[in-house]
GROMACS .gro file of C-alpha atoms in nm:
model
  382
    1GLU     CA    1   0.248   3.759  -1.887
    2LEU     CA    2  -0.004   4.027  -1.922
    3ALA     CA    3  -0.342   4.024  -2.128
    4VAL     CA    4  -0.557   4.341  -2.119
    5PRO     CA    5  -0.863   4.391  -2.335
    6LEU     CA    6  -0.827   4.723  -2.577
    7GLN     CA    7  -1.180   4.815  -2.430
    8LEU     CA    8  -1.038   4.844  -2.081
    9LEU     CA    9  -0.729   5.058  -2.199
   10GLU     CA   10  -0.976   5.277  -2.365
   11GLN     CA   11  -1.149   5.359  -2.038
   12HIS     CA   12  -0.854   5.524  -1.914
   13GLU     CA   13  -0.715   5.703  -2.209
   14HIS     CA   14  -0.444   5.966  -2.128
   15GLU     CA   15  -0.400   5.812  -1.794
   16ALA     CA   16  -0.138   5.558  -1.658
   17LYS     CA   17  -0.289   5.253  -1.469
   18GLU     CA   18  -0.102   4.961  -1.318
   19TYR     CA   19  -0.184   4.602  -1.437
   20PRO     CA   20  -0.057   4.308  -1.229
   21LEU     CA   21   0.175   4.042  -1.421
   22THR     CA   22   0.044   3.678  -1.398
   23GLY     CA   23   0.197   3.339  -1.460
   24ALA     CA   24   0.435   3.109  -1.288
   25LYS     CA   25   0.738   3.343  -1.340
   26ALA     CA   26   0.539   3.657  -1.200
   27GLN     CA   27   0.715   3.804  -0.903
   28THR     CA   28   0.468   3.879  -0.612
   29GLY     CA   29   0.341   4.242  -0.667
   30SER     CA   30   0.497   4.294  -1.015
   31SER     CA   31   0.306   4.500  -1.245
   32VAL     CA   32   0.318   4.712  -1.579
   33SER     CA   33   0.215   5.062  -1.605
   34ILE     CA   34   0.028   5.124  -1.923
   35MET     CA   35  -0.120   5.441  -2.087
   36VAL     CA   36  -0.286   5.504  -2.409
   37GLY     CA   37  -0.378   5.805  -2.628
   38SER     CA   38  -0.256   6.094  -2.827
   39ARG     CA   39  -0.035   6.222  -2.533
   40VAL     CA   40   0.176   5.889  -2.569
   41GLU     CA   41   0.227   5.943  -2.944
   42GLN     CA   42   0.324   6.311  -2.892
   43ALA     CA   43   0.559   6.207  -2.615
   44LEU     CA   44   0.710   5.961  -2.853
   45LEU     CA   45   0.731   6.226  -3.136
   46ASP     CA   46   0.893   6.471  -2.892
   47ASP     CA   47   1.160   6.225  -2.814
   48LEU     CA   48   1.209   6.139  -3.177
   49GLU     CA   49   1.259   6.500  -3.271
   50GLN     CA   50   1.537   6.539  -3.009
   51LYS     CA   51   1.719   6.233  -3.127
   52VAL     CA   52   1.692   6.345  -3.497
   53SER     CA   53   1.835   6.683  -3.399
   54GLN     CA   54   2.143   6.533  -3.249
   55GLY     CA   55   2.266   6.482  -3.605
   56TRP     CA   56   2.430   6.182  -3.817
   57LEU     CA   57   2.771   6.196  -3.652
   58SER     CA   58   2.645   6.196  -3.291
   59GLY     CA   59   2.459   5.880  -3.339
   60GLY     CA   60   2.121   6.034  -3.397
   61VAL     CA   61   2.044   5.801  -3.697
   62ARG     CA   62   2.071   5.493  -3.457
   63SER     CA   63   1.854   5.673  -3.195
   64ALA     CA   64   1.596   5.778  -3.457
   65VAL     CA   65   1.553   5.428  -3.593
   66ASP     CA   66   1.532   5.286  -3.265
   67PHE     CA   67   1.253   5.541  -3.160
   68LEU     CA   68   1.079   5.463  -3.499
   69ALA     CA   69   1.006   5.099  -3.391
   70GLY     CA   70   0.747   5.247  -3.134
   71PHE     CA   71   0.534   5.362  -3.434
   72MET     CA   72   0.503   4.985  -3.590
   73SER     CA   73   0.170   4.830  -3.546
   74SER     CA   74   0.275   4.466  -3.539
   75LEU     CA   75   0.566   4.235  -3.456
   76ALA     CA   76   0.571   4.159  -3.844
   77ALA     CA   77   0.689   4.501  -3.883
   78THR     CA   78   0.969   4.486  -3.650
   79PRO     CA   79   1.165   4.192  -3.801
   80ILE     CA   80   1.462   4.032  -3.632
   81TYR     CA   81   1.673   4.245  -3.877
   82TYR     CA   82   1.596   4.562  -3.697
   83ILE     CA   83   1.668   4.393  -3.373
   84ASN     CA   84   2.017   4.278  -3.489
   85LEU     CA   85   2.095   4.617  -3.628
   86LEU     CA   86   2.020   4.787  -3.325
   87GLU     CA   87   2.232   4.545  -3.128
   88MET     CA   88   2.518   4.593  -3.358
   89GLY     CA   89   2.483   4.966  -3.324
   90ARG     CA   90   2.496   4.946  -2.946
   91ALA     CA   91   2.814   4.732  -2.973
   92TRP     CA   92   2.971   4.961  -3.205
   93SER     CA   93   2.910   5.259  -2.982
   94ARG     CA   94   3.056   5.127  -2.668
   95PRO     CA   95   3.406   5.265  -2.595
   96LEU     CA   96   3.728   5.073  -2.666
   97THR     CA   97   3.929   4.981  -2.358
   98ALA     CA   98   4.274   4.824  -2.336
   99GLY     CA   99   4.262   4.509  -2.518
  100GLN     CA  100   3.883   4.516  -2.562
  101ASP     CA  101   3.688   4.592  -2.875
  102PRO     CA  102   3.315   4.549  -2.773
  103SER     CA  103   3.211   4.529  -3.148
  104ALA     CA  104   3.464   4.239  -3.240
  105ALA     CA  105   3.344   4.060  -2.905
  106TRP     CA  106   2.993   4.102  -3.020
  107PHE     CA  107   3.055   3.952  -3.365
  108LYS     CA  108   3.278   3.669  -3.234
  109LYS     CA  109   2.986   3.560  -3.024
  110LYS     CA  110   2.767   3.547  -3.315
  111THR     CA  111   3.016   3.360  -3.538
  112THR     CA  112   3.114   3.097  -3.269
  113ASP     CA  113   2.931   2.760  -3.285
  114PRO     CA  114   2.763   2.707  -2.950
  115LYS     CA  115   2.821   2.327  -2.967
  116THR     CA  116   3.189   2.331  -3.057
  117GLY     CA  117   3.306   2.658  -2.918
  118GLN     CA  118   3.488   2.724  -3.277
  119ASP     CA  119   3.475   3.048  -3.440
  120THR     CA  120   3.334   2.976  -3.790
  121ARG     CA  121   3.397   3.341  -3.884
  122ARG     CA  122   3.027   3.338  -4.045
  123TRP     CA  123   2.716   3.478  -3.885
  124ASN     CA  124   2.390   3.414  -4.066
  125GLY     CA  125   2.250   3.769  -3.992
  126PRO     CA  126   2.144   4.033  -3.975
  127GLU     CA  127   1.831   3.910  -4.171
  128ALA     CA  128   1.649   3.605  -4.072
  129GLU     CA  129   1.743   3.429  -4.388
  130ASN     CA  130   1.933   3.471  -4.710
  131SER     CA  131   2.195   3.674  -4.530
  132PHE     CA  132   2.530   3.627  -4.372
  133MET     CA  133   2.833   3.830  -4.257
  134LEU     CA  134   3.211   3.712  -4.255
  135THR     CA  135   3.496   3.811  -4.036
  136GLY     CA  136   3.769   3.609  -4.188
  137GLN     CA  137   3.990   3.700  -4.483
  138ILE     CA  138   3.996   3.339  -4.630
  139GLU     CA  139   3.619   3.301  -4.593
  140CYS     CA  140   3.561   3.638  -4.790
  141VAL     CA  141   3.807   3.534  -5.053
  142GLU     CA  142   3.613   3.213  -5.112
  143VAL     CA  143   3.283   3.371  -5.155
  144LEU     CA  144   3.398   3.666  -5.371
  145SER     CA  145   3.596   3.445  -5.608
  146SER     CA  146   3.272   3.268  -5.699
  147LEU     CA  147   3.066   3.575  -5.701
  148GLY     CA  148   3.120   3.693  -6.047
  149ASN     CA  149   2.974   3.416  -6.238
  150ARG     CA  150   2.665   3.435  -6.042
  151LEU     CA  151   2.584   3.776  -6.126
  152GLY     CA  152   2.508   3.706  -6.483
  153THR     CA  153   2.506   3.977  -6.760
  154SER     CA  154   2.183   4.142  -6.635
  155ASN     CA  155   1.940   4.158  -6.363
  156GLY     CA  156   1.726   3.916  -6.547
  157ASN     CA  157   1.964   3.616  -6.586
  158GLY     CA  158   2.192   3.632  -6.277
  159GLU     CA  159   2.156   3.423  -5.971
  160VAL     CA  160   2.231   3.723  -5.744
  161TYR     CA  161   2.172   4.103  -5.753
  162HIS     CA  162   2.232   4.403  -5.533
  163PRO     CA  163   1.913   4.493  -5.318
  164ASN     CA  164   1.847   4.850  -5.215
  165SER     CA  165   2.082   4.842  -4.933
  166LEU     CA  166   2.404   5.014  -4.822
  167GLY     CA  167   2.621   4.755  -4.663
  168VAL     CA  168   2.377   4.591  -4.430
  169ALA     CA  169   2.161   4.893  -4.400
  170LYS     CA  170   1.837   4.850  -4.590
  171GLN     CA  171   1.746   5.184  -4.758
  172ASN     CA  172   1.394   5.356  -4.780
  173PRO     CA  173   1.285   5.352  -5.141
  174GLY     CA  174   1.072   5.669  -5.066
  175VAL     CA  175   1.401   5.857  -5.077
  176TRP     CA  176   1.456   5.781  -5.445
  177PRO     CA  177   1.138   5.861  -5.633
  178GLU     CA  178   1.325   5.970  -5.930
  179ALA     CA  179   1.507   5.648  -5.981
  180PRO     CA  180   1.339   5.396  -6.201
  181TRP     CA  181   1.434   5.101  -5.947
  182LYS     CA  182   1.329   5.339  -5.657
  183GLY     CA  183   1.663   5.273  -5.473
  184ILE     CA  184   2.017   5.396  -5.426
  185GLY     CA  185   2.246   5.391  -5.721
  186LEU     CA  186   2.426   5.078  -5.574
  187ALA     CA  187   2.105   4.903  -5.642
  188ALA     CA  188   2.083   5.012  -6.023
  189PRO     CA  189   2.026   4.726  -6.259
  190GLN     CA  190   2.333   4.584  -6.421
  191GLU     CA  191   2.231   4.734  -6.771
  192THR     CA  192   2.192   5.067  -6.621
  193HIS     CA  193   2.518   5.045  -6.407
  194ALA     CA  194   2.719   4.969  -6.726
  195LYS     CA  195   2.612   5.291  -6.900
  196LEU     CA  196   2.664   5.495  -6.564
  197ARG     CA  197   2.975   5.373  -6.434
  198PRO     CA  198   3.230   5.499  -6.709
  199LEU     CA  199   3.047   5.845  -6.682
  200LEU     CA  200   3.096   5.860  -6.312
  201VAL     CA  201   3.448   5.746  -6.353
  202LYS     CA  202   3.520   6.026  -6.613
  203LEU     CA  203   3.378   6.294  -6.378
  204CYS     CA  204   3.600   6.210  -6.062
  205GLY     CA  205   3.873   5.998  -6.205
  206PRO     CA  206   4.188   6.112  -6.337
  207SER     CA  207   4.050   6.255  -6.671
  208GLY     CA  208   3.803   6.461  -6.472
  209ARG     CA  209   3.788   6.860  -6.474
  210TRP     CA  210   4.015   6.876  -6.157
  211SER     CA  211   4.371   6.833  -6.068
  212SER     CA  212   4.563   6.763  -5.754
  213ARG     CA  213   4.709   7.102  -5.748
  214TRP     CA  214   4.380   7.258  -5.771
  215LEU     CA  215   4.268   7.042  -5.486
  216ASP     CA  216   4.583   7.148  -5.286
  217GLU     CA  217   4.473   7.515  -5.359
  218GLU     CA  218   4.128   7.464  -5.239
  219ALA     CA  219   4.236   7.296  -4.932
  220ALA     CA  220   4.491   7.564  -4.856
  221LEU     CA  221   4.209   7.827  -4.917
  222PHE     CA  222   3.979   7.653  -4.677
  223PHE     CA  223   4.237   7.647  -4.389
  224ARG     CA  224   4.386   7.987  -4.430
  225GLY     CA  225   4.329   8.223  -4.147
  226ARG     CA  226   4.113   7.966  -3.945
  227MET     CA  227   4.205   7.943  -3.582
  228VAL     CA  228   3.923   7.678  -3.485
  229ILE     CA  229   3.784   7.411  -3.717
  230ASP     CA  230   3.436   7.248  -3.643
  231VAL     CA  231   3.489   6.905  -3.783
  232SER     CA  232   3.138   6.825  -3.755
  233LYS     CA  233   3.038   7.112  -3.974
  234ASP     CA  234   3.331   7.293  -4.155
  235LEU     CA  235   3.459   6.987  -4.329
  236HIS     CA  236   3.104   6.888  -4.464
  237LEU     CA  237   3.071   7.234  -4.611
  238TRP     CA  238   3.411   7.226  -4.776
  239VAL     CA  239   3.372   6.860  -4.921
  240ALA     CA  240   3.030   6.973  -5.060
  241LYS     CA  241   3.179   7.263  -5.218
  242VAL     CA  242   3.458   7.056  -5.380
  243GLN     CA  243   3.264   6.772  -5.487
  244HIS     CA  244   2.983   6.985  -5.651
  245GLU     CA  245   3.255   7.146  -5.868
  246VAL     CA  246   3.415   6.819  -5.945
  247LEU     CA  247   3.112   6.622  -6.028
  248LEU     CA  248   2.898   6.905  -6.185
  249GLY     CA  249   3.093   7.213  -6.245
  250ILE     CA  250   2.877   7.408  -5.991
  251LYS     CA  251   3.047   7.664  -5.777
  252LEU     CA  252   2.841   7.681  -5.447
  253THR     CA  253   2.823   7.980  -5.240
  254GLU     CA  254   2.873   7.931  -4.842
  255SER     CA  255   2.501   7.959  -4.792
  256GLU     CA  256   2.428   7.700  -5.058
  257CYS     CA  257   2.679   7.478  -4.909
  258GLU     CA  258   2.495   7.504  -4.576
  259GLU     CA  259   2.153   7.433  -4.732
  260PHE     CA  260   2.297   7.128  -4.911
  261VAL     CA  261   2.458   6.984  -4.600
  262ASP     CA  262   2.133   7.027  -4.397
  263MET     CA  263   1.947   6.848  -4.676
  264LYS     CA  264   2.223   6.559  -4.691
  265LEU     CA  265   2.218   6.504  -4.322
  266ARG     CA  266   1.827   6.458  -4.322
  267MET     CA  267   1.863   6.233  -4.617
  268LEU     CA  268   2.102   6.015  -4.425
  269ILE     CA  269   1.844   5.972  -4.145
  270ILE     CA  270   1.540   5.912  -4.357
  271ALA     CA  271   1.715   5.669  -4.584
  272GLY     CA  272   1.781   5.443  -4.289
  273ALA     CA  273   1.429   5.472  -4.156
  274PRO     CA  274   1.201   5.140  -4.176
  275THR     CA  275   0.971   5.182  -4.457
  276GLU     CA  276   0.682   5.072  -4.236
  277ALA     CA  277   0.746   5.354  -3.987
  278THR     CA  278   0.778   5.641  -4.253
  279GLN     CA  279   0.427   5.537  -4.392
  280LEU     CA  280   0.278   5.712  -4.089
  281SER     CA  281   0.222   6.093  -4.140
  282ALA     CA  282   0.340   6.171  -3.772
  283ALA     CA  283   0.668   5.994  -3.832
  284ARG     CA  284   0.724   6.162  -4.175
  285SER     CA  285   0.636   6.500  -4.016
  286VAL     CA  286   0.913   6.467  -3.746
  287LEU     CA  287   1.169   6.335  -3.992
  288LYS     CA  288   1.075   6.614  -4.236
  289PHE     CA  289   1.046   6.339  -4.487
  290ASP     CA  290   0.834   6.491  -4.751
  291ARG     CA  291   1.039   6.839  -4.718
  292THR     CA  292   1.374   6.658  -4.765
  293VAL     CA  293   1.253   6.463  -5.076
  294GLU     CA  294   1.121   6.778  -5.230
  295GLU     CA  295   1.452   6.970  -5.171
  296LYS     CA  296   1.627   6.682  -5.326
  297ALA     CA  297   1.413   6.714  -5.628
  298ARG     CA  298   1.507   7.084  -5.668
  299TRP     CA  299   1.889   6.993  -5.656
  300LEU     CA  300   1.835   6.724  -5.903
  301GLU     CA  301   1.691   6.981  -6.146
  302ARG     CA  302   1.987   7.199  -6.098
  303TYR     CA  303   2.208   6.907  -6.176
  304LYS     CA  304   2.039   6.823  -6.493
  305SER     CA  305   2.093   7.195  -6.625
  306ALA     CA  306   2.473   7.163  -6.526
  307LEU     CA  307   2.562   6.841  -6.615
  308PRO     CA  308   2.536   6.862  -7.020
  309ALA     CA  309   2.805   7.144  -7.026
  310HIS     CA  310   3.022   6.984  -6.788
  311LEU     CA  311   3.018   6.637  -6.946
  312PRO     CA  312   2.909   6.658  -7.305
  313GLU     CA  313   2.907   6.268  -7.331
  314THR     CA  314   2.552   6.275  -7.149
  315ALA     CA  315   2.399   6.430  -7.461
  316ALA     CA  316   2.405   6.062  -7.585
  317LEU     CA  317   2.186   5.929  -7.292
  318GLY     CA  318   1.816   5.871  -7.304
  319LEU     CA  319   1.607   6.062  -7.061
  320GLU     CA  320   1.564   5.765  -6.814
  321ASP     CA  321   1.935   5.705  -6.805
  322PHE     CA  322   2.013   6.074  -6.797
  323VAL     CA  323   1.781   6.103  -6.468
  324ALA     CA  324   1.948   5.800  -6.336
  325LEU     CA  325   2.281   5.957  -6.369
  326THR     CA  326   2.187   6.262  -6.187
  327SER     CA  327   2.036   6.053  -5.896
  328ALA     CA  328   2.351   5.852  -5.869
  329ILE     CA  329   2.563   6.179  -5.859
  330MET     CA  330   2.349   6.292  -5.569
  331ASP     CA  331   2.415   5.953  -5.408
  332ALA     CA  332   2.793   6.016  -5.442
  333LEU     CA  333   2.749   6.368  -5.292
  334VAL     CA  334   2.529   6.244  -5.004
  335PHE     CA  335   2.664   5.880  -4.905
  336ALA     CA  336   3.033   5.787  -5.016
  337GLY     CA  337   3.145   6.132  -5.089
  338GLY     CA  338   2.908   6.330  -4.843
  339ALA     CA  339   2.933   6.096  -4.530
  340SER     CA  340   3.239   5.892  -4.545
  341ILE     CA  341   3.489   6.138  -4.655
  342PRO     CA  342   3.413   6.422  -4.410
  343GLN     CA  343   3.417   6.153  -4.136
  344ILE     CA  344   3.768   6.039  -4.243
  345LEU     CA  345   3.895   6.388  -4.275
  346SER     CA  346   3.755   6.487  -3.925
  347GLN     CA  347   3.907   6.174  -3.771
  348ALA     CA  348   4.258   6.220  -3.944
  349LEU     CA  349   4.264   6.582  -3.831
  350ALA     CA  350   4.159   6.506  -3.464
  351ILE     CA  351   4.366   6.203  -3.399
  352PRO     CA  352   4.711   6.377  -3.343
  353TRP     CA  353   4.542   6.603  -3.075
  354SER     CA  354   4.383   6.323  -2.882
  355GLN     CA  355   4.510   6.131  -2.589
  356TRP     CA  356   4.548   5.821  -2.803
  357GLY     CA  357   4.730   6.018  -3.073
  358ASP     CA  358   4.962   6.165  -2.809
  359GLU     CA  359   5.043   5.824  -2.662
  360SER     CA  360   5.041   5.607  -2.980
  361LEU     CA  361   5.162   5.799  -3.286
  362PRO     CA  362   5.538   5.810  -3.376
  363GLU     CA  363   5.712   6.099  -3.208
  364ASP     CA  364   5.823   6.259  -3.536
  365PHE     CA  365   5.444   6.224  -3.675
  366CYS     CA  366   5.328   6.535  -3.822
  367LEU     CA  367   5.039   6.593  -4.072
  368CYS     CA  368   5.269   6.814  -4.270
  369ASN     CA  369   5.491   6.519  -4.347
  370VAL     CA  370   5.339   6.415  -4.695
  371GLN     CA  371   5.533   6.097  -4.697
  372MET     CA  372   5.342   5.966  -4.389
  373LEU     CA  373   5.006   6.079  -4.497
  374LEU     CA  374   4.910   5.794  -4.726
  375SER     CA  375   4.970   5.507  -4.475
  376TYR     CA  376   4.812   5.730  -4.202
  377ILE     CA  377   4.495   5.782  -4.403
  378TRP     CA  378   4.459   5.406  -4.479
  379GLU     CA  379   4.517   5.331  -4.120
  380VAL     CA  380   4.232   5.588  -4.007
  381ILE     CA  381   3.999   5.422  -4.278
  382ARG     CA  382   4.069   5.086  -4.147
   0.00000   0.00000   0.00000
């Protein structure tokens, strides 16, 4: 144990000092080195900036959120939720070995009843209450089969609703100042969702202003003449170009694609940052929080101008619903479309050239074999 009056710490600001640990469990000579002051904050900011610069796909998000915990002023602001999320992240990032999956082992430890040793396939987390995760097919079916009736017909009369989260990841409401509900499109009230969903389906569904042949031509154009592909960059640019044209009828230049992807990757980071941490000006500065939200607002204005010509049905929407639709389209371009699809494509392209692909894929496997592609993509996603 260690107890140090704040007045004592202030006496040696910017200088580290050893304080001996006390109590029955303290080892002889054990101590803790403590330093306070602006140098400590600057060092933390420098570390955070380095982590953020690593980018989304290299694990920068998890590292950034981990470091942001250092800005939180009380234990109440660092709930068990974030601790569990960081533990999950570390388990997911450990490498697979023969017959060993660290993430599966971590979950099994959480879902196993310590008294009986039985795997219940249910973990009451990551939040401290009113939260659980299931790892079994039967258990999922049981929950989902009873979910529909609990939703009600609106956010006002249902027993359950979708919070501002993406999977188990709580989203920072500051990223959505334009949305009336101050959150991701997935958290839209049911009444709003009922209006927006058919329009989104019309944009990217079979009746949208695109075709499989056009998509084939765009892909061929992208690959033509390339001897090297940077899967962490090039695929993000191509996906942004294609999806802007499909969803909004906007043809982006290469430089505009780069601007959008840069903003998108920052959005992915700040959306997962704890709200308590981003209330501090120092953290907002390092994360480029305000700059990112301002850039997002400029893109949304462009979407508002382009959408009526691309989807005339939007003329029937009120102003609030129209703004909500553009916000939902941005979510599609950043999250499900902007993060997941480039990741799936990059892995699908890289696996055949990896050691695992060389050893495990069928001898006759080839990305040119269209008959194999659908099952291959499903397996990559799994």
